[in-house]
Amino acid sequence: MKISIKEDFIKLDSLLKYSTVAQTGGHAKIMIQNGEVCINGEICTQRGKKVHKGDTVTVNGTEITVE
């Protein structure tokens, strides 16, 4: 799945919610804290992590590319 952003970055929890991988911000927070989210192949547990254009986020087998 590809997500286009206009800004330089989007916060990880916002990206998960925006892409509908997480149903709510709270759901996104739990997924991140549980280590279910990878950015560019590395597990990320920081929900405020900045995701930039060109980054790939993987959650439970779903891949999100930010462009």
mmCIF file of N, CA, C and O in Angstrom:
data_model
loop_
_atom_site.group_PDB
_atom_site.id
_atom_site.type_symbol
_atom_site.label_atom_id
_atom_site.label_comp_id
_atom_site.label_asym_id
_atom_site.label_seq_id
_atom_site.Cartn_x
_atom_site.Cartn_y
_atom_site.Cartn_z
ATOM 1 N N MET A 1 0.853 -1.161 0.000
ATOM 2 C CA MET A 1 0.000 0.000 0.000
ATOM 3 C C MET A 1 0.905 1.232 0.000
ATOM 4 O O MET A 1 1.950 1.232 0.632
ATOM 5 N N LYS A 2 0.500 2.254 -0.728
ATOM 6 C CA LYS A 2 1.274 3.489 -0.792
ATOM 7 C C LYS A 2 0.461 4.627 -0.197
ATOM 8 O O LYS A 2 -0.727 4.746 -0.454
ATOM 9 N N ILE A 3 1.126 5.428 0.637
ATOM 10 C CA ILE A 3 0.494 6.583 1.267
ATOM 11 C C ILE A 3 1.283 7.823 0.853
ATOM 12 O O ILE A 3 2.496 7.863 1.015
ATOM 13 N N SER A 4 0.586 8.797 0.316
ATOM 14 C CA SER A 4 1.230 10.050 -0.080
ATOM 15 C C SER A 4 1.035 11.094 1.011
ATOM 16 O O SER A 4 -0.064 11.233 1.556
ATOM 17 N N ILE A 5 2.121 11.804 1.330
ATOM 18 C CA ILE A 5 2.039 12.880 2.310
ATOM 19 C C ILE A 5 2.558 14.166 1.667
ATOM 20 O O ILE A 5 3.410 14.126 0.785
ATOM 21 N N LYS A 6 2.042 15.286 2.123
ATOM 22 C CA LYS A 6 2.465 16.587 1.597
ATOM 23 C C LYS A 6 3.594 17.176 2.441
ATOM 24 O O LYS A 6 4.418 17.921 1.949
ATOM 25 N N GLU A 7 3.629 16.830 3.718
ATOM 26 C CA GLU A 7 4.637 17.345 4.630
ATOM 27 C C GLU A 7 5.935 16.559 4.455
ATOM 28 O O GLU A 7 5.997 15.584 3.715
ATOM 29 N N ASP A 8 6.974 16.964 5.174
ATOM 30 C CA ASP A 8 8.261 16.263 5.121
ATOM 31 C C ASP A 8 8.196 14.914 5.829
ATOM 32 O O ASP A 8 8.947 13.998 5.504
ATOM 33 N N PHE A 9 7.316 14.809 6.837
ATOM 34 C CA PHE A 9 7.212 13.566 7.605
ATOM 35 C C PHE A 9 5.806 13.440 8.173
ATOM 36 O O PHE A 9 5.026 14.374 8.170
ATOM 37 N N ILE A 10 5.513 12.229 8.675
ATOM 38 C CA ILE A 10 4.273 11.964 9.411
ATOM 39 C C ILE A 10 4.669 11.108 10.611
ATOM 40 O O ILE A 10 5.569 10.275 10.513
ATOM 41 N N LYS A 11 4.044 11.335 11.746
ATOM 42 C CA LYS A 11 4.358 10.528 12.932
ATOM 43 C C LYS A 11 3.810 9.117 12.737
ATOM 44 O O LYS A 11 2.770 8.922 12.120
ATOM 45 N N LEU A 12 4.541 8.161 13.279
ATOM 46 C CA LEU A 12 4.215 6.753 13.070
ATOM 47 C C LEU A 12 2.785 6.416 13.478
ATOM 48 O O LEU A 12 2.065 5.770 12.715
ATOM 49 N N ASP A 13 2.360 6.844 14.653
ATOM 50 C CA ASP A 13 0.999 6.503 15.083
ATOM 51 C C ASP A 13 -0.052 7.124 14.153
ATOM 52 O O ASP A 13 -1.052 6.492 13.826
ATOM 53 N N SER A 14 0.213 8.323 13.665
ATOM 54 C CA SER A 14 -0.711 8.974 12.727
ATOM 55 C C SER A 14 -0.754 8.229 11.398
ATOM 56 O O SER A 14 -1.819 8.095 10.785
ATOM 57 N N LEU A 15 0.391 7.738 10.949
ATOM 58 C CA LEU A 15 0.445 6.983 9.697
ATOM 59 C C LEU A 15 -0.385 5.710 9.791
ATOM 60 O O LEU A 15 -1.143 5.385 8.877
ATOM 61 N N LEU A 16 -0.264 5.004 10.900
ATOM 62 C CA LEU A 16 -1.019 3.755 11.067
ATOM 63 C C LEU A 16 -2.521 4.024 11.063
ATOM 64 O O LEU A 16 -3.292 3.276 10.464
ATOM 65 N N LYS A 17 -2.914 5.102 11.705
ATOM 66 C CA LYS A 17 -4.334 5.462 11.740
ATOM 67 C C LYS A 17 -4.803 5.934 10.357
ATOM 68 O O LYS A 17 -5.851 5.507 9.873
ATOM 69 N N TYR A 18 -4.017 6.782 9.709
ATOM 70 C CA TYR A 18 -4.362 7.324 8.394
ATOM 71 C C TYR A 18 -4.487 6.226 7.342
ATOM 72 O O TYR A 18 -5.355 6.261 6.481
ATOM 73 N N SER A 19 -3.625 5.225 7.437
ATOM 74 C CA SER A 19 -3.636 4.138 6.460
ATOM 75 C C SER A 19 -4.700 3.087 6.773
ATOM 76 O O SER A 19 -4.864 2.139 6.012
ATOM 77 N N THR A 20 -5.399 3.239 7.866
ATOM 78 C CA THR A 20 -6.437 2.334 8.375
ATOM 79 C C THR A 20 -5.907 0.973 8.814
ATOM 80 O O THR A 20 -6.679 0.047 9.021
ATOM 81 N N VAL A 21 -4.590 0.849 8.987
ATOM 82 C CA VAL A 21 -4.028 -0.380 9.558
ATOM 83 C C VAL A 21 -4.433 -0.461 11.030
ATOM 84 O O VAL A 21 -4.723 -1.531 11.548
ATOM 85 N N ALA A 22 -4.470 0.694 11.694
ATOM 86 C CA ALA A 22 -4.958 0.781 13.076
ATOM 87 C C ALA A 22 -6.314 1.474 13.037
ATOM 88 O O ALA A 22 -6.506 2.441 12.300
ATOM 89 N N GLN A 23 -7.253 0.986 13.839
ATOM 90 C CA GLN A 23 -8.598 1.558 13.829
ATOM 91 C C GLN A 23 -8.662 2.895 14.553
ATOM 92 O O GLN A 23 -9.443 3.767 14.188
ATOM 93 N N THR A 24 -7.828 3.047 15.585
ATOM 94 C CA THR A 24 -7.812 4.285 16.369
ATOM 95 C C THR A 24 -6.373 4.612 16.743
ATOM 96 O O THR A 24 -5.472 3.778 16.587
ATOM 97 N N GLY A 25 -6.175 5.798 17.288
ATOM 98 C CA GLY A 25 -4.853 6.169 17.780
ATOM 99 C C GLY A 25 -4.408 5.262 18.913
ATOM 100 O O GLY A 25 -3.236 4.908 19.021
ATOM 101 N N GLY A 26 -5.350 4.870 19.758
ATOM 102 C CA GLY A 26 -5.041 3.962 20.864
ATOM 103 C C GLY A 26 -4.607 2.594 20.366
ATOM 104 O O GLY A 26 -3.687 1.985 20.913
ATOM 105 N N HIS A 27 -5.268 2.124 19.319
ATOM 106 C CA HIS A 27 -4.907 0.845 18.714
ATOM 107 C C HIS A 27 -3.494 0.927 18.138
ATOM 108 O O HIS A 27 -2.687 0.016 18.308
ATOM 109 N N ALA A 28 -3.178 2.045 17.473
ATOM 110 C CA ALA A 28 -1.838 2.253 16.913
ATOM 111 C C ALA A 28 -0.788 2.225 18.024
ATOM 112 O O ALA A 28 0.265 1.595 17.887
ATOM 113 N N LYS A 29 -1.082 2.887 19.131
ATOM 114 C CA LYS A 29 -0.162 2.945 20.267
ATOM 115 C C LYS A 29 0.153 1.535 20.790
ATOM 116 O O LYS A 29 1.307 1.190 21.032
ATOM 117 N N ILE A 30 -0.867 0.721 20.934
ATOM 118 C CA ILE A 30 -0.687 -0.647 21.433
ATOM 119 C C ILE A 30 0.148 -1.474 20.463
ATOM 120 O O ILE A 30 1.050 -2.202 20.862
ATOM 121 N N MET A 31 -0.133 -1.350 19.159
ATOM 122 C CA MET A 31 0.623 -2.095 18.151
ATOM 123 C C MET A 31 2.103 -1.719 18.197
ATOM 124 O O MET A 31 2.979 -2.590 18.126
ATOM 125 N N ILE A 32 2.381 -0.431 18.340
ATOM 126 C CA ILE A 32 3.763 0.050 18.390
ATOM 127 C C ILE A 32 4.447 -0.442 19.661
ATOM 128 O O ILE A 32 5.561 -0.967 19.618
ATOM 129 N N GLN A 33 3.785 -0.306 20.807
ATOM 130 C CA GLN A 33 4.360 -0.740 22.085
ATOM 131 C C GLN A 33 4.614 -2.240 22.123
ATOM 132 O O GLN A 33 5.554 -2.696 22.770
ATOM 133 N N ASN A 34 3.812 -3.016 21.419
ATOM 134 C CA ASN A 34 3.961 -4.473 21.394
ATOM 135 C C ASN A 34 5.038 -4.938 20.425
ATOM 136 O O ASN A 34 5.265 -6.141 20.279
ATOM 137 N N GLY A 35 5.695 -3.997 19.743
ATOM 138 C CA GLY A 35 6.769 -4.352 18.821
ATOM 139 C C GLY A 35 6.279 -4.960 17.516
ATOM 140 O O GLY A 35 7.010 -5.690 16.853
ATOM 141 N N GLU A 36 5.051 -4.643 17.113
ATOM 142 C CA GLU A 36 4.467 -5.200 15.887
ATOM 143 C C GLU A 36 4.806 -4.377 14.651
ATOM 144 O O GLU A 36 4.459 -4.758 13.543
ATOM 145 N N VAL A 37 5.482 -3.230 14.836
ATOM 146 C CA VAL A 37 5.713 -2.287 13.737
ATOM 147 C C VAL A 37 7.203 -2.175 13.426
ATOM 148 O O VAL A 37 8.020 -1.991 14.326
ATOM 149 N N CYS A 38 7.545 -2.275 12.145
ATOM 150 C CA CYS A 38 8.928 -2.109 11.690
ATOM 151 C C CYS A 38 8.994 -0.937 10.716
ATOM 152 O O CYS A 38 8.105 -0.761 9.888
ATOM 153 N N ILE A 39 10.063 -0.151 10.839
ATOM 154 C CA ILE A 39 10.339 0.906 9.869
ATOM 155 C C ILE A 39 11.640 0.532 9.180
ATOM 156 O O ILE A 39 12.669 0.361 9.842
ATOM 157 N N ASN A 40 11.576 0.378 7.879
ATOM 158 C CA ASN A 40 12.744 -0.013 7.081
ATOM 159 C C ASN A 40 13.432 -1.261 7.650
ATOM 160 O O ASN A 40 14.644 -1.349 7.720
ATOM 161 N N GLY A 41 12.612 -2.219 8.093
ATOM 162 C CA GLY A 41 13.123 -3.500 8.558
ATOM 163 C C GLY A 41 13.531 -3.562 10.016
ATOM 164 O O GLY A 41 13.925 -4.620 10.508
ATOM 165 N N GLU A 42 13.424 -2.452 10.759
ATOM 166 C CA GLU A 42 13.797 -2.439 12.177
ATOM 167 C C GLU A 42 12.573 -2.173 13.044
ATOM 168 O O GLU A 42 11.798 -1.258 12.756
ATOM 169 N N ILE A 43 12.426 -2.954 14.106
ATOM 170 C CA ILE A 43 11.298 -2.774 15.022
ATOM 171 C C ILE A 43 11.378 -1.387 15.652
ATOM 172 O O ILE A 43 12.444 -0.953 16.080
ATOM 173 N N CYS A 44 10.246 -0.709 15.687
ATOM 174 C CA CYS A 44 10.182 0.631 16.269
ATOM 175 C C CYS A 44 9.123 0.646 17.361
ATOM 176 O O CYS A 44 7.988 0.224 17.138
ATOM 177 N N THR A 45 9.496 1.119 18.558
ATOM 178 C CA THR A 45 8.545 1.200 19.662
ATOM 179 C C THR A 45 8.276 2.649 20.066
ATOM 180 O O THR A 45 7.711 2.903 21.119
ATOM 181 N N GLN A 46 8.664 3.597 19.218
ATOM 182 C CA GLN A 46 8.428 5.022 19.483
ATOM 183 C C GLN A 46 7.240 5.487 18.654
ATOM 184 O O GLN A 46 7.337 5.608 17.440
ATOM 185 N N ARG A 47 6.120 5.766 19.305
ATOM 186 C CA ARG A 47 4.933 6.107 18.522
ATOM 187 C C ARG A 47 5.028 7.472 17.858
ATOM 188 O O ARG A 47 4.369 7.730 16.878
ATOM 189 N N GLY A 48 5.886 8.346 18.370
ATOM 190 C CA GLY A 48 6.066 9.662 17.775
ATOM 191 C C GLY A 48 7.177 9.707 16.742
ATOM 192 O O GLY A 48 7.524 10.776 16.247
ATOM 193 N N LYS A 49 7.715 8.544 16.394
ATOM 194 C CA LYS A 49 8.811 8.460 15.414
ATOM 195 C C LYS A 49 8.376 9.102 14.105
ATOM 196 O O LYS A 49 7.282 8.860 13.619
ATOM 197 N N LYS A 50 9.262 9.925 13.541
ATOM 198 C CA LYS A 50 8.964 10.589 12.271
ATOM 199 C C LYS A 50 9.239 9.625 11.124
ATOM 200 O O LYS A 50 10.311 9.053 11.020
ATOM 201 N N VAL A 51 8.234 9.453 10.270
ATOM 202 C CA VAL A 51 8.362 8.605 9.091
ATOM 203 C C VAL A 51 8.431 9.543 7.883
ATOM 204 O O VAL A 51 7.562 10.390 7.707
ATOM 205 N N HIS A 52 9.489 9.400 7.095
ATOM 206 C CA HIS A 52 9.729 10.292 5.972
ATOM 207 C C HIS A 52 9.382 9.624 4.643
ATOM 208 O O HIS A 52 9.265 8.400 4.564
ATOM 209 N N LYS A 53 9.281 10.436 3.596
ATOM 210 C CA LYS A 53 9.049 9.914 2.255
ATOM 211 C C LYS A 53 10.168 8.955 1.907
ATOM 212 O O LYS A 53 11.333 9.210 2.198
ATOM 213 N N GLY A 54 9.801 7.813 1.344
ATOM 214 C CA GLY A 54 10.775 6.782 1.002
ATOM 215 C C GLY A 54 10.891 5.689 2.045
ATOM 216 O O GLY A 54 11.447 4.629 1.776
ATOM 217 N N ASP A 55 10.367 5.928 3.251
ATOM 218 C CA ASP A 55 10.396 4.905 4.298
ATOM 219 C C ASP A 55 9.323 3.857 4.044
ATOM 220 O O ASP A 55 8.280 4.146 3.465
ATOM 221 N N THR A 56 9.598 2.649 4.517
ATOM 222 C CA THR A 56 8.635 1.552 4.426
ATOM 223 C C THR A 56 8.311 1.080 5.837
ATOM 224 O O THR A 56 9.205 0.774 6.612
ATOM 225 N N VAL A 57 7.023 1.032 6.143
ATOM 226 C CA VAL A 57 6.541 0.582 7.446
ATOM 227 C C VAL A 57 5.834 -0.743 7.242
ATOM 228 O O VAL A 57 4.991 -0.878 6.349
ATOM 229 N N THR A 58 6.180 -1.746 8.061
ATOM 230 C CA THR A 58 5.556 -3.063 7.964
ATOM 231 C C THR A 58 4.849 -3.373 9.281
ATOM 232 O O THR A 58 5.437 -3.244 10.352
ATOM 233 N N VAL A 59 3.582 -3.780 9.161
ATOM 234 C CA VAL A 59 2.773 -4.126 10.334
ATOM 235 C C VAL A 59 2.017 -5.402 10.032
ATOM 236 O O VAL A 59 1.193 -5.439 9.119
ATOM 237 N N ASN A 60 2.313 -6.466 10.769
ATOM 238 C CA ASN A 60 1.591 -7.732 10.614
ATOM 239 C C ASN A 60 1.453 -8.147 9.156
ATOM 240 O O ASN A 60 0.363 -8.533 8.702
ATOM 241 N N GLY A 61 2.523 -8.047 8.385
ATOM 242 C CA GLY A 61 2.513 -8.472 7.007
ATOM 243 C C GLY A 61 2.034 -7.429 6.005
ATOM 244 O O GLY A 61 2.139 -7.625 4.799
ATOM 245 N N THR A 62 1.514 -6.317 6.491
ATOM 246 C CA THR A 62 1.078 -5.229 5.603
ATOM 247 C C THR A 62 2.216 -4.236 5.460
ATOM 248 O O THR A 62 2.758 -3.756 6.451
ATOM 249 N N GLU A 63 2.564 -3.936 4.215
ATOM 250 C CA GLU A 63 3.666 -2.998 3.955
ATOM 251 C C GLU A 63 3.100 -1.670 3.472
ATOM 252 O O GLU A 63 2.290 -1.623 2.550
ATOM 253 N N ILE A 64 3.558 -0.588 4.124
ATOM 254 C CA ILE A 64 3.119 0.757 3.765
ATOM 255 C C ILE A 64 4.346 1.531 3.309
ATOM 256 O O ILE A 64 5.318 1.653 4.051
ATOM 257 N N THR A 65 4.305 2.058 2.088
ATOM 258 C CA THR A 65 5.393 2.872 1.567
ATOM 259 C C THR A 65 4.932 4.317 1.557
ATOM 260 O O THR A 65 3.856 4.636 1.048
ATOM 261 N N VAL A 66 5.742 5.193 2.157
ATOM 262 C CA VAL A 66 5.406 6.617 2.237
ATOM 263 C C VAL A 66 6.043 7.323 1.052
ATOM 264 O O VAL A 66 7.226 7.176 0.791
ATOM 265 N N GLU A 67 5.218 8.087 0.332
ATOM 266 C CA GLU A 67 5.749 8.817 -0.821
ATOM 267 C C GLU A 67 5.254 10.253 -0.835
ATOM 268 O O GLU A 67 4.380 10.612 -0.102
#
